[in-house]
Amino acid sequence: MAVIKKITKLTDNRFVNLYHLQGENKRGNTSNYYVASRSKRLEDLKCKTHENPADGVIIYSLYGEKRDRVVLVRQYRYAIDGYIYEFPAGLVDEGEDFRQAAVREMHEETGLDLEPIPVGDGYEKPYFTTIGMTDESCATVYGYASGEITRNYQEENEEIEVVLADRPEVRRILKEERVSIMCSYQLMHFLKNEEPFYFLEP
């Protein structure tokens, strides 16, 4: 197994930082790897702590009396210089439970109120997002959204359009638009199952 010999912090940013990991690969040769992380300190990297607290939260919620629409955001992302469809999401603040973060982020991004539903640990625990380049992990919170859409609570740098998508619109989005992979798999379930949260049942 590879061994990490030295870690160097290369940036000092608020939301994400780059770390250089120098080590030995399985053949004993020197290897160099770069990891983006939400950790502000080297000591908090997950390769150091071997723990996995949720850095962020993803919100899969249904809307409407019939619960036949899913809440999406169409958001501008610098990495692709364009818009992509995602679930509402955000970072977990220090000292904040990820379910509390979900309620807060839903309101900030969409103006809607989120009522989380209880699910088993295996459905909402933090999972890694893109492990080849980052140690970031996100928990998923499921629930029902209500209220009126507004952009009044969005941050200055957020360019977000809220979309309440029914099944025909979800089908179109999957065929024609850019969609985050974490969102796309759940949308496929939403398309094919009359009760989208059926898989959460024990």
PDB file of C-alpha atoms in Angstrom:
ATOM      1  CA  MET A   1       0.000   0.000   0.000  1.00  0.00           C
ATOM      2  CA  ALA A   2       1.182   3.538  -0.688  1.00  0.00           C
ATOM      3  CA  VAL A   3       2.599   5.560   2.215  1.00  0.00           C
ATOM      4  CA  ILE A   4       2.339   9.335   2.711  1.00  0.00           C
ATOM      5  CA  LYS A   5       5.688  10.777   3.820  1.00  0.00           C
ATOM      6  CA  LYS A   6       5.098  14.523   3.781  1.00  0.00           C
ATOM      7  CA  ILE A   7       2.194  16.940   3.318  1.00  0.00           C
ATOM      8  CA  THR A   8       2.586  20.579   2.306  1.00  0.00           C
ATOM      9  CA  LYS A   9      -0.227  23.139   2.302  1.00  0.00           C
ATOM     10  CA  LEU A  10      -0.013  25.177  -0.896  1.00  0.00           C
ATOM     11  CA  THR A  11      -2.874  27.681  -0.515  1.00  0.00           C
ATOM     12  CA  ASP A  12      -4.661  29.561   2.232  1.00  0.00           C
ATOM     13  CA  ASN A  13      -8.219  30.163   1.076  1.00  0.00           C
ATOM     14  CA  ARG A  14     -11.530  30.367   2.897  1.00  0.00           C
ATOM     15  CA  PHE A  15     -13.499  27.563   1.239  1.00  0.00           C
ATOM     16  CA  VAL A  16     -11.015  25.188  -0.390  1.00  0.00           C
ATOM     17  CA  ASN A  17      -7.258  24.594  -0.272  1.00  0.00           C
ATOM     18  CA  LEU A  18      -4.673  22.627  -2.216  1.00  0.00           C
ATOM     19  CA  TYR A  19      -2.285  20.216  -0.498  1.00  0.00           C
ATOM     20  CA  HIS A  20       0.779  18.430  -1.901  1.00  0.00           C
ATOM     21  CA  LEU A  21       1.127  14.850  -0.685  1.00  0.00           C
ATOM     22  CA  GLN A  22       4.570  13.314  -1.182  1.00  0.00           C
ATOM     23  CA  GLY A  23       4.906   9.619  -0.591  1.00  0.00           C
ATOM     24  CA  GLU A  24       5.945   6.211  -1.811  1.00  0.00           C
ATOM     25  CA  ASN A  25       3.875   4.031  -4.082  1.00  0.00           C
ATOM     26  CA  LYS A  26       3.448   0.272  -3.715  1.00  0.00           C
ATOM     27  CA  ARG A  27       6.786  -0.325  -5.504  1.00  0.00           C
ATOM     28  CA  GLY A  28       8.712   1.998  -3.231  1.00  0.00           C
ATOM     29  CA  ASN A  29       9.059   4.802  -5.761  1.00  0.00           C
ATOM     30  CA  THR A  30       8.407   8.450  -4.953  1.00  0.00           C
ATOM     31  CA  SER A  31       4.926   9.668  -5.761  1.00  0.00           C
ATOM     32  CA  ASN A  32       3.429  13.148  -5.798  1.00  0.00           C
ATOM     33  CA  TYR A  33      -0.263  13.782  -5.400  1.00  0.00           C
ATOM     34  CA  TYR A  34      -2.376  16.907  -5.058  1.00  0.00           C
ATOM     35  CA  VAL A  35      -5.580  17.035  -3.015  1.00  0.00           C
ATOM     36  CA  ALA A  36      -8.165  19.803  -2.801  1.00  0.00           C
ATOM     37  CA  SER A  37      -9.768  19.962   0.614  1.00  0.00           C
ATOM     38  CA  ARG A  38     -12.251  21.998   2.641  1.00  0.00           C
ATOM     39  CA  SER A  39      -9.812  21.672   5.562  1.00  0.00           C
ATOM     40  CA  LYS A  40      -8.170  24.921   6.586  1.00  0.00           C
ATOM     41  CA  ARG A  41      -5.398  23.155   8.523  1.00  0.00           C
ATOM     42  CA  LEU A  42      -3.114  20.303   7.515  1.00  0.00           C
ATOM     43  CA  GLU A  43      -3.940  18.510  10.764  1.00  0.00           C
ATOM     44  CA  ASP A  44      -7.619  18.339   9.785  1.00  0.00           C
ATOM     45  CA  LEU A  45      -7.110  16.540   6.469  1.00  0.00           C
ATOM     46  CA  LYS A  46      -9.005  13.281   6.353  1.00  0.00           C
ATOM     47  CA  CYS A  47      -5.851  11.421   5.397  1.00  0.00           C
ATOM     48  CA  LYS A  48      -4.508  12.564   8.790  1.00  0.00           C
ATOM     49  CA  THR A  49      -7.577  12.116  10.995  1.00  0.00           C
ATOM     50  CA  HIS A  50      -9.079   9.099   9.164  1.00  0.00           C
ATOM     51  CA  GLU A  51     -12.472  10.514  10.123  1.00  0.00           C
ATOM     52  CA  ASN A  52     -15.210  11.645   7.764  1.00  0.00           C
ATOM     53  CA  PRO A  53     -17.383  14.497   9.009  1.00  0.00           C
ATOM     54  CA  ALA A  54     -19.731  15.999   6.428  1.00  0.00           C
ATOM     55  CA  ASP A  55     -18.166  18.993   4.709  1.00  0.00           C
ATOM     56  CA  GLY A  56     -21.374  19.714   2.877  1.00  0.00           C
ATOM     57  CA  VAL A  57     -24.961  18.668   2.444  1.00  0.00           C
ATOM     58  CA  ILE A  58     -27.058  17.801  -0.617  1.00  0.00           C
ATOM     59  CA  ILE A  59     -30.838  18.219  -0.426  1.00  0.00           C
ATOM     60  CA  TYR A  60     -33.200  15.903  -2.311  1.00  0.00           C
ATOM     61  CA  SER A  61     -36.676  17.298  -1.728  1.00  0.00           C
ATOM     62  CA  LEU A  62     -40.123  16.997  -3.248  1.00  0.00           C
ATOM     63  CA  TYR A  63     -42.575  19.859  -3.700  1.00  0.00           C
ATOM     64  CA  GLY A  64     -46.327  20.249  -4.102  1.00  0.00           C
ATOM     65  CA  GLU A  65     -49.437  18.658  -2.646  1.00  0.00           C
ATOM     66  CA  LYS A  66     -48.900  15.558  -4.773  1.00  0.00           C
ATOM     67  CA  ARG A  67     -45.146  15.635  -4.143  1.00  0.00           C
ATOM     68  CA  ASP A  68     -44.685  15.201  -7.860  1.00  0.00           C
ATOM     69  CA  ARG A  69     -42.031  17.863  -8.423  1.00  0.00           C
ATOM     70  CA  VAL A  70     -38.399  17.844  -7.367  1.00  0.00           C
ATOM     71  CA  VAL A  71     -36.557  20.964  -6.222  1.00  0.00           C
ATOM     72  CA  LEU A  72     -33.521  21.705  -8.413  1.00  0.00           C
ATOM     73  CA  VAL A  73     -31.216  24.638  -8.878  1.00  0.00           C
ATOM     74  CA  ARG A  74     -29.767  25.738 -12.195  1.00  0.00           C
ATOM     75  CA  GLN A  75     -26.510  27.336 -11.119  1.00  0.00           C
ATOM     76  CA  TYR A  76     -23.566  29.054 -12.790  1.00  0.00           C
ATOM     77  CA  ARG A  77     -20.277  27.275 -12.017  1.00  0.00           C
ATOM     78  CA  TYR A  78     -16.878  28.765 -12.800  1.00  0.00           C
ATOM     79  CA  ALA A  79     -15.312  25.343 -13.419  1.00  0.00           C
ATOM     80  CA  ILE A  80     -17.349  24.932 -16.615  1.00  0.00           C
ATOM     81  CA  ASP A  81     -18.112  28.623 -17.273  1.00  0.00           C
ATOM     82  CA  GLY A  82     -21.753  27.748 -17.608  1.00  0.00           C
ATOM     83  CA  TYR A  83     -24.895  26.551 -15.910  1.00  0.00           C
ATOM     84  CA  ILE A  84     -25.543  23.097 -14.492  1.00  0.00           C
ATOM     85  CA  TYR A  85     -28.537  21.463 -12.794  1.00  0.00           C
ATOM     86  CA  GLU A  86     -27.971  20.363  -9.208  1.00  0.00           C
ATOM     87  CA  PHE A  87     -29.810  19.740  -5.983  1.00  0.00           C
ATOM     88  CA  PRO A  88     -29.733  22.620  -3.510  1.00  0.00           C
ATOM     89  CA  ALA A  89     -26.569  22.161  -1.482  1.00  0.00           C
ATOM     90  CA  GLY A  90     -24.013  23.922   0.655  1.00  0.00           C
ATOM     91  CA  LEU A  91     -21.320  23.698   3.275  1.00  0.00           C
ATOM     92  CA  VAL A  92     -21.903  22.693   6.876  1.00  0.00           C
ATOM     93  CA  ASP A  93     -20.884  25.487   9.227  1.00  0.00           C
ATOM     94  CA  GLU A  94     -18.632  24.752  12.184  1.00  0.00           C
ATOM     95  CA  GLY A  95     -20.678  23.346  15.059  1.00  0.00           C
ATOM     96  CA  GLU A  96     -23.704  22.815  12.817  1.00  0.00           C
ATOM     97  CA  ASP A  97     -25.500  19.504  12.305  1.00  0.00           C
ATOM     98  CA  PHE A  98     -25.804  18.638   8.605  1.00  0.00           C
ATOM     99  CA  ARG A  99     -29.606  18.442   8.900  1.00  0.00           C
ATOM    100  CA  GLN A 100     -29.642  21.977  10.270  1.00  0.00           C
ATOM    101  CA  ALA A 101     -27.354  22.973   7.402  1.00  0.00           C
ATOM    102  CA  ALA A 102     -29.840  21.491   4.936  1.00  0.00           C
ATOM    103  CA  VAL A 103     -32.722  23.563   6.305  1.00  0.00           C
ATOM    104  CA  ARG A 104     -30.584  26.712   6.260  1.00  0.00           C
ATOM    105  CA  GLU A 105     -29.140  26.146   2.786  1.00  0.00           C
ATOM    106  CA  MET A 106     -32.528  25.336   1.286  1.00  0.00           C
ATOM    107  CA  HIS A 107     -33.917  28.614   2.587  1.00  0.00           C
ATOM    108  CA  GLU A 108     -30.887  30.639   1.509  1.00  0.00           C
ATOM    109  CA  GLU A 109     -30.745  29.243  -2.025  1.00  0.00           C
ATOM    110  CA  THR A 110     -34.440  28.919  -2.810  1.00  0.00           C
ATOM    111  CA  GLY A 111     -36.511  30.703  -0.158  1.00  0.00           C
ATOM    112  CA  LEU A 112     -38.320  27.416   0.479  1.00  0.00           C
ATOM    113  CA  ASP A 113     -38.821  25.712   3.832  1.00  0.00           C
ATOM    114  CA  LEU A 114     -37.493  22.167   4.181  1.00  0.00           C
ATOM    115  CA  GLU A 115     -39.068  19.489   6.355  1.00  0.00           C
ATOM    116  CA  PRO A 116     -36.465  16.714   6.607  1.00  0.00           C
ATOM    117  CA  ILE A 117     -37.684  13.143   6.919  1.00  0.00           C
ATOM    118  CA  PRO A 118     -35.959  10.558   9.138  1.00  0.00           C
ATOM    119  CA  VAL A 119     -33.985   7.908   7.252  1.00  0.00           C
ATOM    120  CA  GLY A 120     -31.456   5.230   8.138  1.00  0.00           C
ATOM    121  CA  ASP A 121     -27.800   6.148   8.601  1.00  0.00           C
ATOM    122  CA  GLY A 122     -26.766   4.428   5.405  1.00  0.00           C
ATOM    123  CA  TYR A 123     -28.902   6.803   3.331  1.00  0.00           C
ATOM    124  CA  GLU A 124     -27.733  10.111   4.740  1.00  0.00           C
ATOM    125  CA  LYS A 125     -24.219   9.530   6.068  1.00  0.00           C
ATOM    126  CA  PRO A 126     -21.426  11.498   4.359  1.00  0.00           C
ATOM    127  CA  TYR A 127     -20.147   9.981   1.117  1.00  0.00           C
ATOM    128  CA  PHE A 128     -17.139  11.199  -0.847  1.00  0.00           C
ATOM    129  CA  THR A 129     -17.832  13.317  -3.908  1.00  0.00           C
ATOM    130  CA  THR A 130     -14.839  13.137  -6.289  1.00  0.00           C
ATOM    131  CA  ILE A 131     -12.242  11.139  -4.387  1.00  0.00           C
ATOM    132  CA  GLY A 132      -9.652  11.298  -7.166  1.00  0.00           C
ATOM    133  CA  MET A 133      -9.101  14.988  -6.514  1.00  0.00           C
ATOM    134  CA  THR A 134     -10.645  15.906  -3.154  1.00  0.00           C
ATOM    135  CA  ASP A 135     -11.381  14.524   0.312  1.00  0.00           C
ATOM    136  CA  GLU A 136     -14.695  16.414   0.392  1.00  0.00           C
ATOM    137  CA  SER A 137     -17.739  14.441   1.501  1.00  0.00           C
ATOM    138  CA  CYS A 138     -21.413  15.357   1.585  1.00  0.00           C
ATOM    139  CA  ALA A 139     -24.362  14.025   3.526  1.00  0.00           C
ATOM    140  CA  THR A 140     -27.739  13.771   1.800  1.00  0.00           C
ATOM    141  CA  VAL A 141     -30.880  15.069   3.480  1.00  0.00           C
ATOM    142  CA  TYR A 142     -34.281  14.036   2.134  1.00  0.00           C
ATOM    143  CA  GLY A 143     -37.510  15.866   2.732  1.00  0.00           C
ATOM    144  CA  TYR A 144     -40.449  17.930   1.581  1.00  0.00           C
ATOM    145  CA  ALA A 145     -40.249  21.574   0.571  1.00  0.00           C
ATOM    146  CA  SER A 146     -42.935  24.218   0.848  1.00  0.00           C
ATOM    147  CA  GLY A 147     -43.373  27.955   0.568  1.00  0.00           C
ATOM    148  CA  GLU A 148     -42.616  30.528  -2.111  1.00  0.00           C
ATOM    149  CA  ILE A 149     -39.482  30.766  -4.212  1.00  0.00           C
ATOM    150  CA  THR A 150     -37.340  33.863  -3.747  1.00  0.00           C
ATOM    151  CA  ARG A 151     -33.762  34.903  -4.519  1.00  0.00           C
ATOM    152  CA  ASN A 152     -33.701  37.386  -1.632  1.00  0.00           C
ATOM    153  CA  TYR A 153     -31.440  35.221   0.537  1.00  0.00           C
ATOM    154  CA  GLN A 154     -28.854  34.227  -2.075  1.00  0.00           C
ATOM    155  CA  GLU A 155     -25.276  35.422  -1.700  1.00  0.00           C
ATOM    156  CA  GLU A 156     -23.852  38.041  -4.038  1.00  0.00           C
ATOM    157  CA  ASN A 157     -21.710  35.506  -5.928  1.00  0.00           C
ATOM    158  CA  GLU A 158     -24.512  32.966  -6.346  1.00  0.00           C
ATOM    159  CA  GLU A 159     -26.271  32.826  -9.708  1.00  0.00           C
ATOM    160  CA  ILE A 160     -29.102  30.411  -9.014  1.00  0.00           C
ATOM    161  CA  GLU A 161     -32.414  29.775 -10.733  1.00  0.00           C
ATOM    162  CA  VAL A 162     -34.793  27.564  -8.754  1.00  0.00           C
ATOM    163  CA  VAL A 163     -36.579  24.886 -10.795  1.00  0.00           C
ATOM    164  CA  LEU A 164     -39.567  22.818  -9.618  1.00  0.00           C
ATOM    165  CA  ALA A 165     -39.315  20.014 -12.125  1.00  0.00           C
ATOM    166  CA  ASP A 166     -42.070  17.499 -12.876  1.00  0.00           C
ATOM    167  CA  ARG A 167     -41.269  14.205 -14.578  1.00  0.00           C
ATOM    168  CA  PRO A 168     -41.444  15.470 -18.203  1.00  0.00           C
ATOM    169  CA  GLU A 169     -39.082  18.310 -17.299  1.00  0.00           C
ATOM    170  CA  VAL A 170     -36.733  15.950 -15.457  1.00  0.00           C
ATOM    171  CA  ARG A 171     -36.655  13.725 -18.538  1.00  0.00           C
ATOM    172  CA  ARG A 172     -35.776  16.722 -20.701  1.00  0.00           C
ATOM    173  CA  ILE A 173     -33.087  17.907 -18.289  1.00  0.00           C
ATOM    174  CA  LEU A 174     -31.396  14.502 -18.226  1.00  0.00           C
ATOM    175  CA  LYS A 175     -31.399  14.322 -22.022  1.00  0.00           C
ATOM    176  CA  GLU A 176     -30.445  17.887 -22.881  1.00  0.00           C
ATOM    177  CA  GLU A 177     -28.734  19.647 -19.981  1.00  0.00           C
ATOM    178  CA  ARG A 178     -25.590  19.447 -17.878  1.00  0.00           C
ATOM    179  CA  VAL A 179     -26.380  17.760 -14.564  1.00  0.00           C
ATOM    180  CA  SER A 180     -24.208  16.947 -11.566  1.00  0.00           C
ATOM    181  CA  ILE A 181     -23.696  13.202 -11.183  1.00  0.00           C
ATOM    182  CA  MET A 182     -24.991  13.122  -7.584  1.00  0.00           C
ATOM    183  CA  CYS A 183     -28.214  14.720  -8.761  1.00  0.00           C
ATOM    184  CA  SER A 184     -28.579  12.687 -11.948  1.00  0.00           C
ATOM    185  CA  TYR A 185     -28.823   9.281 -10.265  1.00  0.00           C
ATOM    186  CA  GLN A 186     -31.611  10.425  -7.968  1.00  0.00           C
ATOM    187  CA  LEU A 187     -33.459  12.034 -10.881  1.00  0.00           C
ATOM    188  CA  MET A 188     -33.404   8.669 -12.664  1.00  0.00           C
ATOM    189  CA  HIS A 189     -35.155   7.143  -9.638  1.00  0.00           C
ATOM    190  CA  PHE A 190     -37.614  10.039  -9.596  1.00  0.00           C
ATOM    191  CA  LEU A 191     -38.518   9.313 -13.226  1.00  0.00           C
ATOM    192  CA  LYS A 192     -39.179   5.633 -12.767  1.00  0.00           C
ATOM    193  CA  ASN A 193     -40.889   5.421  -9.389  1.00  0.00           C
ATOM    194  CA  GLU A 194     -44.273   6.803  -8.411  1.00  0.00           C
ATOM    195  CA  GLU A 195     -43.008   7.099  -4.833  1.00  0.00           C
ATOM    196  CA  PRO A 196     -39.503   8.575  -5.261  1.00  0.00           C
ATOM    197  CA  PHE A 197     -38.480   7.930  -1.643  1.00  0.00           C
ATOM    198  CA  TYR A 198     -39.463   4.262  -1.734  1.00  0.00           C
ATOM    199  CA  PHE A 199     -35.832   3.168  -1.423  1.00  0.00           C
ATOM    200  CA  LEU A 200     -35.516   4.902   1.970  1.00  0.00           C
ATOM    201  CA  GLU A 201     -37.862   2.417   3.595  1.00  0.00           C
ATOM    202  CA  PRO A 202     -36.100  -0.136   5.853  1.00  0.00           C
TER     203      PRO A 202
END
